[in-house]
Short mmCIF file of C-alpha atoms in Angstrom, two decimals:
data_model
loop_
_atom_site.label_atom_id
_atom_site.label_comp_id
_atom_site.label_asym_id
_atom_site.label_seq_id
_atom_site.Cartn_x
_atom_site.Cartn_y
_atom_site.Cartn_z
CA MET A 1146 3.66 -66.86 91.74
CA THR A 1147 1.30 -67.81 94.17
CA GLU A 1148 -2.32 -69.04 92.48
CA HIS A 1149 -4.67 -70.25 94.20
CA GLY A 1150 -2.97 -69.98 97.58
CA HIS A 1151 0.30 -72.41 96.61
CA GLN A 1152 2.85 -71.36 95.16
CA HIS A 1153 2.36 -71.52 90.30
CA VAL A 1154 5.10 -71.75 88.48
CA ARG A 1155 5.44 -71.79 84.36
CA VAL A 1156 7.26 -74.75 83.97
CA ALA A 1157 8.57 -77.62 86.14
CA VAL A 1158 11.48 -80.04 86.08
CA ILE A 1159 11.25 -83.91 87.12
CA GLY A 1160 14.81 -84.08 87.81
CA SER A 1161 18.28 -83.43 88.06
CA GLY A 1162 20.55 -85.17 86.40
CA PHE A 1163 21.59 -84.10 82.81
CA GLY A 1164 18.27 -84.51 81.31
CA GLY A 1165 16.68 -81.99 84.11
CA LEU A 1166 19.92 -79.60 84.54
CA GLY A 1167 20.13 -79.00 80.28
CA ALA A 1168 16.02 -77.83 80.75
CA ALA A 1169 16.79 -75.80 83.48
CA VAL A 1170 19.42 -74.92 81.43
CA ARG A 1171 17.82 -74.20 78.24
CA LEU A 1172 15.43 -71.97 80.41
CA ARG A 1173 17.21 -69.43 81.54
CA ARG A 1174 18.98 -68.82 77.77
CA GLU A 1175 15.29 -68.34 76.49
CA GLY A 1176 14.44 -65.51 79.66
CA ILE A 1177 12.11 -67.75 81.79
CA THR A 1178 12.81 -67.65 85.15
CA ASP A 1179 9.63 -68.56 86.49
CA PHE A 1180 10.67 -72.27 86.50
CA VAL A 1181 11.96 -75.03 89.90
CA VAL A 1182 13.53 -78.40 89.11
CA LEU A 1183 12.15 -81.04 91.60
CA GLU A 1184 14.71 -83.38 93.18
CA ARG A 1185 13.52 -86.49 94.69
CA ALA A 1186 17.30 -86.86 96.33
CA SER A 1187 19.33 -84.33 98.57
CA SER A 1188 21.84 -82.96 96.11
CA VAL A 1189 21.59 -83.59 91.93
CA GLY A 1190 23.28 -85.57 89.96
CA GLY A 1191 20.59 -88.44 88.40
CA THR A 1192 21.92 -92.28 87.80
CA TRP A 1193 25.59 -90.03 87.87
CA ARG A 1194 24.60 -89.57 91.86
CA ASP A 1195 22.67 -93.16 92.33
CA ASN A 1196 25.33 -95.18 90.67
CA SER A 1197 28.87 -94.58 93.20
CA TYR A 1198 30.09 -98.21 92.44
CA PRO A 1199 33.32 -99.80 92.57
CA GLY A 1200 34.03 -98.76 88.89
CA CYS A 1201 31.29 -96.75 88.01
CA ALA A 1202 33.14 -94.66 85.02
CA CYS A 1203 30.91 -94.09 81.44
CA ASP A 1204 31.61 -95.70 78.23
CA VAL A 1205 30.58 -93.06 75.64
CA PRO A 1206 33.90 -90.31 75.19
CA SER A 1207 34.12 -88.62 78.11
CA HIS A 1208 34.24 -84.46 75.31
CA LEU A 1209 31.25 -86.94 73.97
CA TYR A 1210 29.46 -87.49 77.41
CA SER A 1211 28.88 -82.67 77.69
CA PHE A 1212 27.11 -81.02 76.42
CA SER A 1213 27.95 -78.82 73.62
CA PHE A 1214 27.00 -75.79 75.66
CA ALA A 1215 29.38 -76.40 79.19
CA PRO A 1216 32.39 -78.44 76.87
CA ASN A 1217 34.95 -79.63 80.10
CA PRO A 1218 38.48 -79.01 78.71
CA ASP A 1219 39.74 -80.90 82.36
CA TRP A 1220 38.47 -83.86 81.60
CA PRO A 1221 40.85 -86.63 83.54
CA ARG A 1222 40.36 -89.27 81.56
CA ALA A 1223 39.38 -90.65 77.24
CA PHE A 1224 35.90 -91.70 79.53
CA SER A 1225 35.86 -90.28 83.15
CA GLY A 1226 34.91 -92.01 85.79
CA GLN A 1227 31.88 -91.77 88.06
CA GLU A 1228 33.08 -88.88 90.46
CA HIS A 1229 34.63 -86.52 87.32
CA ILE A 1230 31.13 -86.91 86.49
CA ARG A 1231 28.68 -86.25 89.15
CA ALA A 1232 31.16 -83.16 89.61
CA TYR A 1233 30.98 -82.11 86.41
CA LEU A 1234 26.79 -81.97 86.56
CA GLU A 1235 27.62 -80.27 89.82
CA HIS A 1236 30.28 -77.41 87.93
CA VAL A 1237 26.88 -76.90 84.95
CA THR A 1238 24.72 -76.64 88.05
CA ASP A 1239 26.76 -72.81 89.38
CA VAL A 1240 27.93 -72.35 85.91
CA PHE A 1241 24.48 -72.03 85.01
CA GLY A 1242 22.80 -70.31 88.39
CA LEU A 1243 19.51 -73.34 89.18
CA ARG A 1244 20.24 -73.02 93.04
CA PRO A 1245 18.24 -70.95 93.34
CA HIS A 1246 15.43 -72.75 91.14
CA LEU A 1247 15.78 -75.97 93.21
CA ARG A 1248 13.85 -77.77 95.34
CA PHE A 1249 16.47 -81.68 97.08
CA ASP A 1250 13.86 -83.87 98.57
CA SER A 1251 10.59 -83.03 97.04
CA GLU A 1252 9.69 -86.26 95.32
CA VAL A 1253 6.75 -85.93 93.22
CA GLN A 1254 3.95 -88.18 94.30
CA ARG A 1255 1.04 -87.21 92.02
CA MET A 1256 0.95 -84.90 89.04
CA THR A 1257 -2.59 -84.67 87.53
CA TRP A 1258 -4.17 -82.30 85.00
CA ASN A 1259 -6.42 -79.41 85.74
CA ALA A 1260 -9.22 -79.23 82.89
CA GLU A 1261 -10.83 -76.18 83.85
CA ARG A 1262 -7.32 -74.27 84.98
CA LEU A 1263 -5.23 -75.71 82.00
CA CYS A 1264 -2.40 -76.75 84.31
CA TRP A 1265 -0.96 -79.38 86.63
CA ASP A 1266 -1.50 -79.83 90.56
CA ILE A 1267 1.95 -81.62 91.36
CA GLU A 1268 1.80 -83.46 94.60
CA THR A 1269 5.29 -83.41 96.04
CA VAL A 1270 6.53 -85.10 100.29
CA SER A 1271 7.74 -81.54 100.89
CA GLY A 1272 3.85 -79.37 99.88
CA SER A 1273 2.21 -79.27 96.91
CA LEU A 1274 2.56 -76.75 93.31
CA SER A 1275 0.76 -75.84 89.49
CA ALA A 1276 2.67 -75.64 87.00
CA ASP A 1277 2.06 -74.30 82.87
CA PHE A 1278 4.18 -77.15 81.37
CA VAL A 1279 5.74 -80.13 82.31
CA VAL A 1280 9.33 -81.13 81.83
CA SER A 1281 9.75 -85.14 83.21
CA ALA A 1282 13.12 -85.95 83.49
CA THR A 1283 13.04 -88.63 85.56
CA GLY A 1284 15.23 -90.38 83.10
CA PRO A 1285 14.88 -94.70 82.32
CA LEU A 1286 17.54 -95.46 84.66
CA SER A 1287 16.12 -93.92 87.87
CA ASP A 1288 13.76 -96.37 89.53
CA PRO A 1289 16.81 -99.67 90.29
CA LYS A 1290 15.17 -103.71 89.49
CA ILE A 1291 15.88 -106.56 91.82
CA PRO A 1292 14.28 -110.18 89.90
CA ASP A 1293 12.10 -111.87 92.30
CA ILE A 1294 13.24 -114.20 93.42
CA PRO A 1295 12.13 -117.34 96.32
CA GLY A 1296 14.23 -116.68 99.58
CA LEU A 1297 15.69 -113.11 99.24
CA ASP A 1298 13.28 -111.64 101.70
CA ALA A 1299 14.82 -114.75 104.15
CA PHE A 1300 19.01 -114.75 102.55
CA PRO A 1301 20.98 -114.15 106.32
CA GLY A 1302 23.56 -111.23 104.78
CA LYS A 1303 23.89 -108.57 103.02
CA VAL A 1304 21.73 -107.37 99.76
CA PHE A 1305 22.06 -104.34 97.70
CA HIS A 1306 20.97 -102.92 93.72
CA SER A 1307 24.19 -102.20 91.54
CA ALA A 1308 22.63 -98.51 91.69
CA ARG A 1309 22.63 -98.30 95.59
CA TRP A 1310 25.40 -99.32 96.50
CA ASP A 1311 26.10 -99.96 99.87
CA HIS A 1312 29.42 -98.19 100.28
CA ASP A 1313 29.17 -99.11 104.55
CA TYR A 1314 29.40 -102.43 103.74
CA ASP A 1315 33.84 -104.11 103.79
CA LEU A 1316 33.39 -106.99 101.29
CA THR A 1317 37.12 -107.98 101.85
CA GLY A 1318 37.20 -111.40 102.50
CA LYS A 1319 33.31 -111.93 101.64
CA ARG A 1320 31.35 -114.34 99.43
CA VAL A 1321 29.90 -112.56 97.27
CA ALA A 1322 27.52 -112.82 94.17
CA MET A 1323 27.33 -110.94 91.18
CA VAL A 1324 24.18 -111.40 89.92
CA GLY A 1325 23.88 -110.23 86.46
CA THR A 1326 25.90 -109.38 83.27
CA GLY A 1327 24.99 -106.20 82.10
CA ALA A 1328 27.06 -102.87 82.14
CA SER A 1329 27.68 -102.54 85.80
CA ALA A 1330 28.47 -105.73 86.23
CA ILE A 1331 31.13 -105.38 84.39
CA GLN A 1332 32.69 -103.01 85.70
CA ILE A 1333 32.17 -104.29 88.93
CA VAL A 1334 33.19 -107.31 88.68
CA PRO A 1335 36.11 -106.74 88.44
CA ALA A 1336 36.67 -103.94 90.63
CA ILE A 1337 35.82 -106.08 94.17
CA GLN A 1338 37.65 -109.19 92.46
CA PRO A 1339 40.76 -108.66 94.48
CA LYS A 1340 39.58 -107.93 97.57
CA VAL A 1341 36.38 -110.47 97.43
CA GLY A 1342 36.81 -113.64 99.48
CA ARG A 1343 35.78 -115.68 96.17
CA LEU A 1344 32.95 -113.74 93.56
CA THR A 1345 30.24 -115.93 91.92
CA LEU A 1346 28.95 -114.17 88.80
CA PHE A 1347 24.97 -115.68 87.88
CA GLN A 1348 25.65 -114.96 84.29
CA ARG A 1349 21.86 -115.68 82.51
CA THR A 1350 22.84 -114.17 79.19
CA PRO A 1351 26.86 -113.09 78.48
CA PRO A 1352 27.84 -109.81 77.04
CA TRP A 1353 29.75 -109.40 73.47
CA VAL A 1354 32.65 -106.68 75.20
CA MET A 1355 34.63 -104.59 73.14
CA PRO A 1356 38.43 -102.99 75.27
CA ARG A 1357 38.11 -99.79 76.49
CA VAL A 1358 40.65 -97.77 75.45
CA ASP A 1359 41.10 -95.41 78.64
CA ARG A 1360 44.02 -93.67 78.86
CA ALA A 1361 44.53 -90.95 80.72
CA ILE A 1362 44.57 -86.94 78.94
CA SER A 1363 48.39 -85.16 79.96
CA ARG A 1364 48.44 -81.73 81.10
CA ALA A 1365 49.01 -80.28 77.63
CA GLU A 1366 46.28 -81.87 76.12
CA ARG A 1367 43.89 -80.22 78.20
CA ARG A 1368 46.11 -77.50 77.87
CA LEU A 1369 45.24 -77.43 74.60
CA HIS A 1370 41.50 -77.05 75.30
CA GLN A 1371 41.16 -74.37 77.52
CA LEU A 1372 43.64 -72.35 75.22
CA LEU A 1373 42.18 -73.08 72.06
CA PRO A 1374 38.57 -74.32 72.57
CA LEU A 1375 38.96 -74.97 69.04
CA THR A 1376 40.52 -78.22 69.64
CA ALA A 1377 38.15 -79.37 71.83
CA LYS A 1378 35.41 -79.58 69.51
CA VAL A 1379 37.59 -81.06 67.03
CA ARG A 1380 37.86 -83.40 69.64
CA ARG A 1381 33.98 -84.39 70.20
CA GLY A 1382 33.02 -83.33 65.79
CA LEU A 1383 35.42 -85.87 64.99
CA LEU A 1384 34.30 -88.79 68.07
CA TRP A 1385 30.26 -87.81 67.64
CA GLY A 1386 31.13 -88.22 63.55
CA VAL A 1387 32.66 -91.75 63.97
CA ARG A 1388 29.33 -92.77 65.47
CA GLU A 1389 27.11 -91.42 63.22
CA LEU A 1390 28.89 -93.71 61.03
CA GLN A 1391 28.21 -96.62 62.74
CA VAL A 1392 24.76 -96.19 62.93
CA GLN A 1393 23.56 -97.64 59.42
CA ALA A 1394 25.45 -101.14 60.23
CA PHE A 1395 23.07 -100.81 63.41
CA THR A 1396 19.93 -100.90 61.83
CA LYS A 1397 20.08 -101.54 58.35
CA HIS A 1398 22.47 -104.13 58.20
CA PRO A 1399 23.23 -106.14 61.59
CA ASN A 1400 25.35 -108.52 58.98
CA GLU A 1401 28.14 -106.22 58.28
CA LEU A 1402 28.56 -106.81 62.26
CA GLY A 1403 30.18 -109.80 61.57
CA PHE A 1404 33.30 -108.62 61.75
CA VAL A 1405 33.15 -106.92 65.12
CA GLU A 1406 31.47 -110.10 65.95
CA GLN A 1407 35.41 -111.50 65.53
CA LEU A 1408 37.15 -109.32 67.57
CA ALA A 1409 35.35 -109.46 70.43
CA LYS A 1410 36.33 -112.91 69.48
CA ARG A 1411 39.88 -112.24 69.78
CA THR A 1412 40.02 -110.24 72.90
CA MET A 1413 38.33 -112.90 74.40
CA ALA A 1414 40.17 -115.70 73.63
CA ARG A 1415 43.34 -113.87 74.05
CA ALA A 1416 42.07 -112.87 77.78
CA VAL A 1417 40.29 -116.47 78.79
CA LYS A 1418 42.90 -119.62 77.54
CA ASP A 1419 40.11 -122.27 79.66
CA PRO A 1420 37.92 -123.80 76.36
CA VAL A 1421 35.55 -124.23 78.94
CA LEU A 1422 35.13 -120.75 80.20
CA ARG A 1423 35.51 -119.24 77.07
CA ALA A 1424 32.40 -121.08 76.18
CA LYS A 1425 30.43 -119.87 78.71
CA LEU A 1426 31.21 -116.97 78.25
CA THR A 1427 30.50 -117.12 74.42
CA PRO A 1428 27.05 -115.31 73.60
CA ASP A 1429 24.98 -116.93 71.31
CA TYR A 1430 23.41 -113.59 69.11
CA ARG A 1431 24.45 -111.28 67.03
CA ILE A 1432 26.20 -108.74 68.56
CA GLY A 1433 25.19 -104.80 68.81
CA CYS A 1434 21.49 -106.73 69.91
CA LYS A 1435 22.49 -105.20 73.31
CA ARG A 1436 24.39 -103.56 74.15
CA ILE A 1437 27.81 -103.60 73.39
CA LEU A 1438 30.22 -103.19 76.60
CA LEU A 1439 33.65 -101.89 77.15
CA SER A 1440 36.29 -103.24 79.38
CA SER A 1441 39.83 -104.06 79.25
CA GLU A 1442 39.47 -105.69 82.87
CA TYR A 1443 36.30 -107.66 82.64
CA TYR A 1444 37.67 -110.85 81.44
CA PRO A 1445 41.00 -111.18 83.46
CA ALA A 1446 39.07 -111.18 86.03
CA LEU A 1447 36.70 -114.32 85.22
CA THR A 1448 39.80 -116.05 85.48
CA ARG A 1449 41.27 -115.42 88.86
CA PRO A 1450 41.14 -118.65 91.18
CA ASN A 1451 38.92 -116.81 93.44
CA VAL A 1452 36.12 -116.39 90.66
CA ASP A 1453 33.39 -118.77 89.33
CA VAL A 1454 31.52 -118.24 86.62
CA VAL A 1455 27.57 -119.73 86.75
CA ALA A 1456 26.06 -119.46 83.36
CA SER A 1457 22.37 -119.89 83.97
CA GLY A 1458 20.23 -116.99 86.51
CA LEU A 1459 19.82 -117.16 89.95
CA ARG A 1460 16.83 -119.23 91.04
CA GLU A 1461 16.00 -120.07 94.47
CA ILE A 1462 17.78 -118.92 97.71
CA ARG A 1463 17.78 -121.45 100.28
CA GLY A 1464 19.29 -119.24 103.68
CA SER A 1465 22.77 -119.29 102.44
CA THR A 1466 23.02 -121.19 99.83
CA LEU A 1467 21.86 -119.64 96.59
CA VAL A 1468 20.72 -121.95 93.38
CA ALA A 1469 20.60 -121.36 89.85
CA ALA A 1470 18.64 -121.92 87.36
CA ASP A 1471 20.79 -125.83 86.25
CA GLY A 1472 21.00 -127.14 89.75
CA SER A 1473 24.37 -125.76 90.98
CA GLU A 1474 24.97 -123.86 94.39
CA ALA A 1475 27.05 -120.98 95.11
CA GLU A 1476 27.41 -120.37 99.37
CA ALA A 1477 26.98 -116.14 99.58
CA ASP A 1478 27.55 -113.62 102.66
CA ALA A 1479 26.14 -110.55 99.89
CA ILE A 1480 24.61 -110.17 96.90
CA VAL A 1481 24.96 -107.20 94.47
CA PHE A 1482 21.97 -107.82 91.74
CA GLY A 1483 23.09 -106.15 89.03
CA THR A 1484 19.69 -106.17 87.20
CA GLY A 1485 19.02 -103.41 85.60
CA PHE A 1486 16.16 -100.66 85.92
CA HIS A 1487 12.79 -100.12 85.52
CA VAL A 1488 12.80 -98.77 81.30
CA THR A 1489 9.54 -99.87 79.86
CA ASP A 1490 7.34 -99.32 83.40
CA MET A 1491 8.95 -96.49 84.49
CA PRO A 1492 7.50 -95.90 87.74
CA ILE A 1493 6.81 -92.65 87.74
CA ALA A 1494 3.92 -93.12 84.99
CA GLU A 1495 1.90 -93.87 87.48
CA ARG A 1496 2.13 -90.92 89.03
CA VAL A 1497 0.54 -89.02 85.86
CA VAL A 1498 -3.22 -88.64 85.90
CA GLY A 1499 -3.95 -87.47 82.67
CA ALA A 1500 -7.09 -85.47 81.07
CA ASP A 1501 -9.04 -88.35 80.86
CA GLY A 1502 -8.46 -89.22 84.07
CA ARG A 1503 -6.14 -92.04 83.24
CA THR A 1504 -2.47 -92.96 84.14
CA LEU A 1505 0.22 -92.31 82.00
CA ALA A 1506 1.07 -96.29 82.73
CA GLU A 1507 -2.12 -96.63 81.91
CA ALA A 1508 -2.02 -95.26 78.85
CA TRP A 1509 1.48 -97.22 77.75
CA LYS A 1510 -0.02 -100.49 79.01
CA GLY A 1511 -0.22 -101.39 75.18
CA GLY A 1512 3.60 -99.90 74.83
CA MET A 1513 5.36 -96.63 75.22
CA GLU A 1514 5.02 -94.83 72.49
CA ALA A 1515 4.76 -90.57 72.27
CA LEU A 1516 5.08 -87.81 69.29
CA ARG A 1517 8.99 -87.72 68.47
CA GLY A 1518 9.97 -89.32 71.52
CA ALA A 1519 8.24 -86.67 73.67
CA SER A 1520 4.21 -85.97 73.83
CA ALA A 1521 1.47 -88.67 74.76
CA PRO A 1522 -2.61 -87.74 73.76
CA GLY A 1523 -4.44 -87.22 76.82
CA PHE A 1524 -1.26 -85.16 78.31
CA PRO A 1525 -1.53 -81.59 77.73
CA ASN A 1526 1.64 -79.51 78.56
CA TRP A 1527 3.11 -81.96 79.83
CA MET A 1528 6.86 -83.67 77.68
CA SER A 1529 9.30 -86.55 78.58
CA ILE A 1530 13.46 -86.77 77.88
CA ILE A 1531 14.78 -89.51 77.00
CA GLY A 1532 11.25 -90.38 76.08
CA PRO A 1533 10.16 -94.21 74.28
CA ASN A 1534 12.29 -94.58 71.39
CA THR A 1535 15.00 -91.89 71.68
CA GLY A 1536 17.67 -93.99 73.78
CA LEU A 1537 20.60 -95.11 71.42
CA GLY A 1538 22.98 -98.14 70.75
CA ASN A 1539 26.01 -96.33 70.25
CA SER A 1540 26.91 -93.16 70.96
CA SER A 1541 26.07 -90.13 73.97
CA MET A 1542 22.09 -89.97 75.11
CA ILE A 1543 23.49 -86.51 75.78
CA LEU A 1544 23.09 -85.17 71.66
CA ILE A 1545 19.98 -87.00 72.02
CA ILE A 1546 19.16 -84.21 75.48
CA GLU A 1547 20.45 -81.51 73.74
CA SER A 1548 18.13 -82.02 70.67
CA GLN A 1549 14.49 -82.81 73.04
CA LEU A 1550 15.57 -79.41 74.96
CA ASN A 1551 15.34 -78.05 71.15
CA TYR A 1552 11.81 -79.02 70.64
CA MET A 1553 10.83 -78.46 74.63
CA VAL A 1554 12.35 -74.24 73.67
CA ASP A 1555 9.68 -74.54 70.87
CA HIS A 1556 7.18 -76.48 72.66
CA LEU A 1557 6.67 -73.22 75.14
CA ARG A 1558 7.28 -70.76 71.91
CA GLN A 1559 4.57 -71.94 70.80
CA LEU A 1560 2.99 -71.41 73.85
CA THR A 1561 3.65 -67.34 73.71
CA VAL A 1562 2.44 -67.13 70.29
CA LEU A 1563 -0.81 -68.44 70.84
CA GLY A 1564 -0.83 -65.96 73.81
CA GLY A 1565 -3.12 -66.09 77.05
CA ARG A 1566 -4.61 -69.74 79.28
CA VAL A 1567 -3.22 -71.80 76.66
CA ALA A 1568 -2.14 -75.79 76.15
CA LEU A 1569 -0.95 -78.38 73.07
CA ASP A 1570 -2.23 -81.92 73.70
CA ALA A 1571 -0.59 -84.65 71.01
CA ARG A 1572 -3.00 -85.62 68.11
CA PRO A 1573 -3.36 -89.39 68.60
CA SER A 1574 -3.54 -90.11 65.15
CA ALA A 1575 0.09 -87.77 65.47
CA VAL A 1576 1.13 -89.96 67.62
CA HIS A 1577 0.29 -93.34 66.30
CA ALA A 1578 1.74 -92.37 62.72
CA TRP A 1579 4.92 -91.39 64.15
CA ASN A 1580 4.96 -94.69 66.78
CA ARG A 1581 3.41 -96.26 63.62
CA ARG A 1582 7.00 -95.30 61.15
CA VAL A 1583 9.48 -95.56 63.86
CA GLN A 1584 8.24 -98.96 64.66
CA ASP A 1585 8.33 -100.11 60.82
CA ARG A 1586 12.30 -98.88 60.48
CA MET A 1587 12.98 -101.21 64.24
CA ARG A 1588 11.98 -103.95 62.10
CA ARG A 1589 15.65 -104.68 60.29
CA THR A 1590 17.00 -102.98 62.84
CA VAL A 1591 20.08 -105.87 64.67
CA TRP A 1592 17.83 -105.00 68.47
CA ASN A 1593 14.50 -106.36 66.96
CA THR A 1594 17.10 -109.13 64.37
CA GLY A 1595 19.47 -109.61 66.44
CA GLY A 1596 18.34 -112.67 68.34
CA CYS A 1597 18.43 -111.14 71.81
CA THR A 1598 16.24 -110.26 74.85
CA SER A 1599 17.54 -107.19 76.66
CA TRP A 1600 15.67 -104.43 78.70
CA TYR A 1601 14.87 -102.71 75.08
CA LEU A 1602 12.55 -105.04 74.91
CA ASP A 1603 8.86 -103.88 76.59
CA ALA A 1604 6.80 -106.98 78.18
CA ASN A 1605 5.13 -107.45 74.50
CA GLY A 1606 8.15 -108.21 72.79
CA ARG A 1607 8.38 -104.60 71.09
CA ASN A 1608 11.23 -102.34 70.85
CA THR A 1609 10.17 -98.63 72.74
CA THR A 1610 13.52 -97.72 73.24
CA ILE A 1611 16.06 -97.61 71.30
CA TRP A 1612 15.75 -94.42 67.79
CA PRO A 1613 16.31 -96.51 64.69
CA GLY A 1614 18.62 -93.63 63.57
CA THR A 1615 21.18 -90.95 63.31
CA THR A 1616 21.44 -88.15 66.01
CA SER A 1617 21.63 -85.70 63.11
CA GLU A 1618 18.66 -87.00 61.77
CA PHE A 1619 16.72 -87.36 65.43
CA ARG A 1620 17.91 -82.61 65.76
CA ARG A 1621 16.40 -82.54 63.21
CA VAL A 1622 12.96 -84.43 62.89
CA THR A 1623 12.68 -82.41 67.13
CA ARG A 1624 14.09 -79.24 65.70
CA ARG A 1625 9.99 -77.50 66.06
CA VAL A 1626 7.07 -78.01 66.63
CA ASP A 1627 4.47 -79.65 64.27
CA LEU A 1628 1.21 -77.52 65.47
CA ALA A 1629 -0.33 -80.20 63.25
CA GLU A 1630 0.58 -82.84 65.51
CA TYR A 1631 -1.18 -81.20 68.48
CA VAL A 1632 -5.00 -80.12 69.65
CA VAL A 1633 -4.57 -76.47 70.70
CA LEU A 1634 -6.67 -76.59 74.35
CA ARG A 1635 -8.27 -73.21 75.92
CA PRO A 1636 -9.99 -72.87 79.22
CA PRO A 1637 -13.83 -73.64 78.94
CA ALA A 1638 -15.58 -70.99 77.79
CA THR A 1639 -13.38 -69.47 74.30
CA LYS A 1640 -11.74 -73.33 74.02
CA LYS A 1641 -10.72 -73.58 70.44
CA THR A 1642 -9.21 -76.45 68.66
CA LEU A 1643 -7.20 -76.98 65.12
CA PRO A 1644 -8.56 -79.63 63.53
CA GLU A 1645 -7.47 -82.66 63.07
CA THR A 1646 -7.16 -81.57 58.95
CA ALA A 1647 -5.82 -78.37 60.21
CA PRO A 1648 -2.50 -77.50 57.63
CA LYS A 1649 1.01 -78.52 58.36
CA THR A 1650 2.76 -75.56 59.63
CA SER A 1651 6.49 -76.88 59.84
CA GLN A 1652 8.30 -78.70 58.10
CA GLU A 1653 9.93 -81.57 60.32
CA THR A 1654 7.58 -84.13 60.26
CA ALA A 1655 7.67 -87.48 60.73
CA PRO A 1656 10.38 -89.53 57.88
CA GLU A 1657 7.79 -91.41 55.79
CA SER A 1658 11.36 -93.88 54.98
CA PRO A 1659 14.48 -94.26 55.42
CA GLN A 1660 14.62 -93.01 52.22
CA GLU A 1661 12.90 -89.31 52.94
CA THR A 1662 15.49 -89.69 56.38
CA ALA A 1663 18.60 -89.87 54.15
CA PRO A 1664 20.49 -87.85 58.18
CA LYS A 1665 22.27 -84.38 56.39
CA THR A 1666 25.77 -84.12 58.72
CA GLU A 1667 25.41 -81.07 61.04
CA ALA A 1668 28.62 -79.72 62.56
CA THR A 1669 26.73 -78.76 65.77
CA ALA A 1670 26.20 -82.52 66.82
#
């Protein structure tokens, strides 16, 4: 609809990856059709659109890396490639009739809370609009990070990030430097190694790598899942259950991961016979502290004659000569950065201006925190999908996303029940209490005690990324919005609030202790 001379919608969703499309589906299923999905690119897909590098694939099994409300019986492989996941998201877009809601090439430049009208004023590159409620689903893996390396600007060759792959540049016969050894790099290295002239891998920290037991899913299996959907549900349930059982080792008993370390070392020893190279590739931190990577081709590729592993980060660039921190040098025609993303300093936070005139980035200067990973104080009727402390170290983020969509829908229901023009603003006391309990539980996890520095940690060394529990527990604590954790805002003339001591209206409160959060197995996970 049009209001005050420009478009006004009930809900604006930012981003069209899994989070944004999932939000759109849930809104339609809730009977809400007055919404738009603002996408900066010209197609849907999010990180699975942006990441199209050679070998790009998911490290979560296909039947678990999909929406529970949109099962796909036709996954071709146990671990699907980028092209299949992107096709799945296009399919979801069409099946659930989301195209009319999409606004492509509409990157958000600024979102400002309008306290008079209790709505968000949104400026995009394609025009302005306003919304009663904003769902920020930009995702933490959307804005590539390239380190500031002296001499990079003067490098005469080709430079690009793994998430911005230049498919027009032919790597055949070239001297290529791969900077980084994260989840993207271990897929890129074996994919490009056979065609490049020389490949130099700059490894600042070696990852723990386990075999990826991938295989083609047979036609008979796919036919069975089509004819008997229950079989696909059982398959998904088993994949989910195994990962739920693993959580204890990551969160409460990191020493139990020693056995997994031994398996990883044996995998390396079978593929890498050279003891010098094996020493370079052996991590000195507890497995699980950084994300455990899955690949059966990475180690064999590193043993090939045209590959050099530099066990040191890239320090500077002199012309076409790359100099490592240990002083070693390598010549390169192209540099590929697999150096991650702006996760704990998401650029979208610079563009969101809250009730007190501060940006979300300013509010999060001391570290990201949000109530149940969704709501930040001073930013009414705004929630994030895959927000602070919602990440997983061993399972499918789609499970977390669906839980947050439950929370989003209940938030909107509460606004309807309250009636009129109304907004909910997370209470600082509730946010701090939630965050304190999450951080208390984080202290004993492998991500904090494993002896590594990872992208899970922010500039202050605090883990503001990972959820220290099971996915079933997260689903339970995000099932409903507790109005006692929010201030109810009305337009200035009739402003009403709930007192800070308002009685709780829901049992879905933040866990006080690990004992109180013992997960209950949910068949619907």
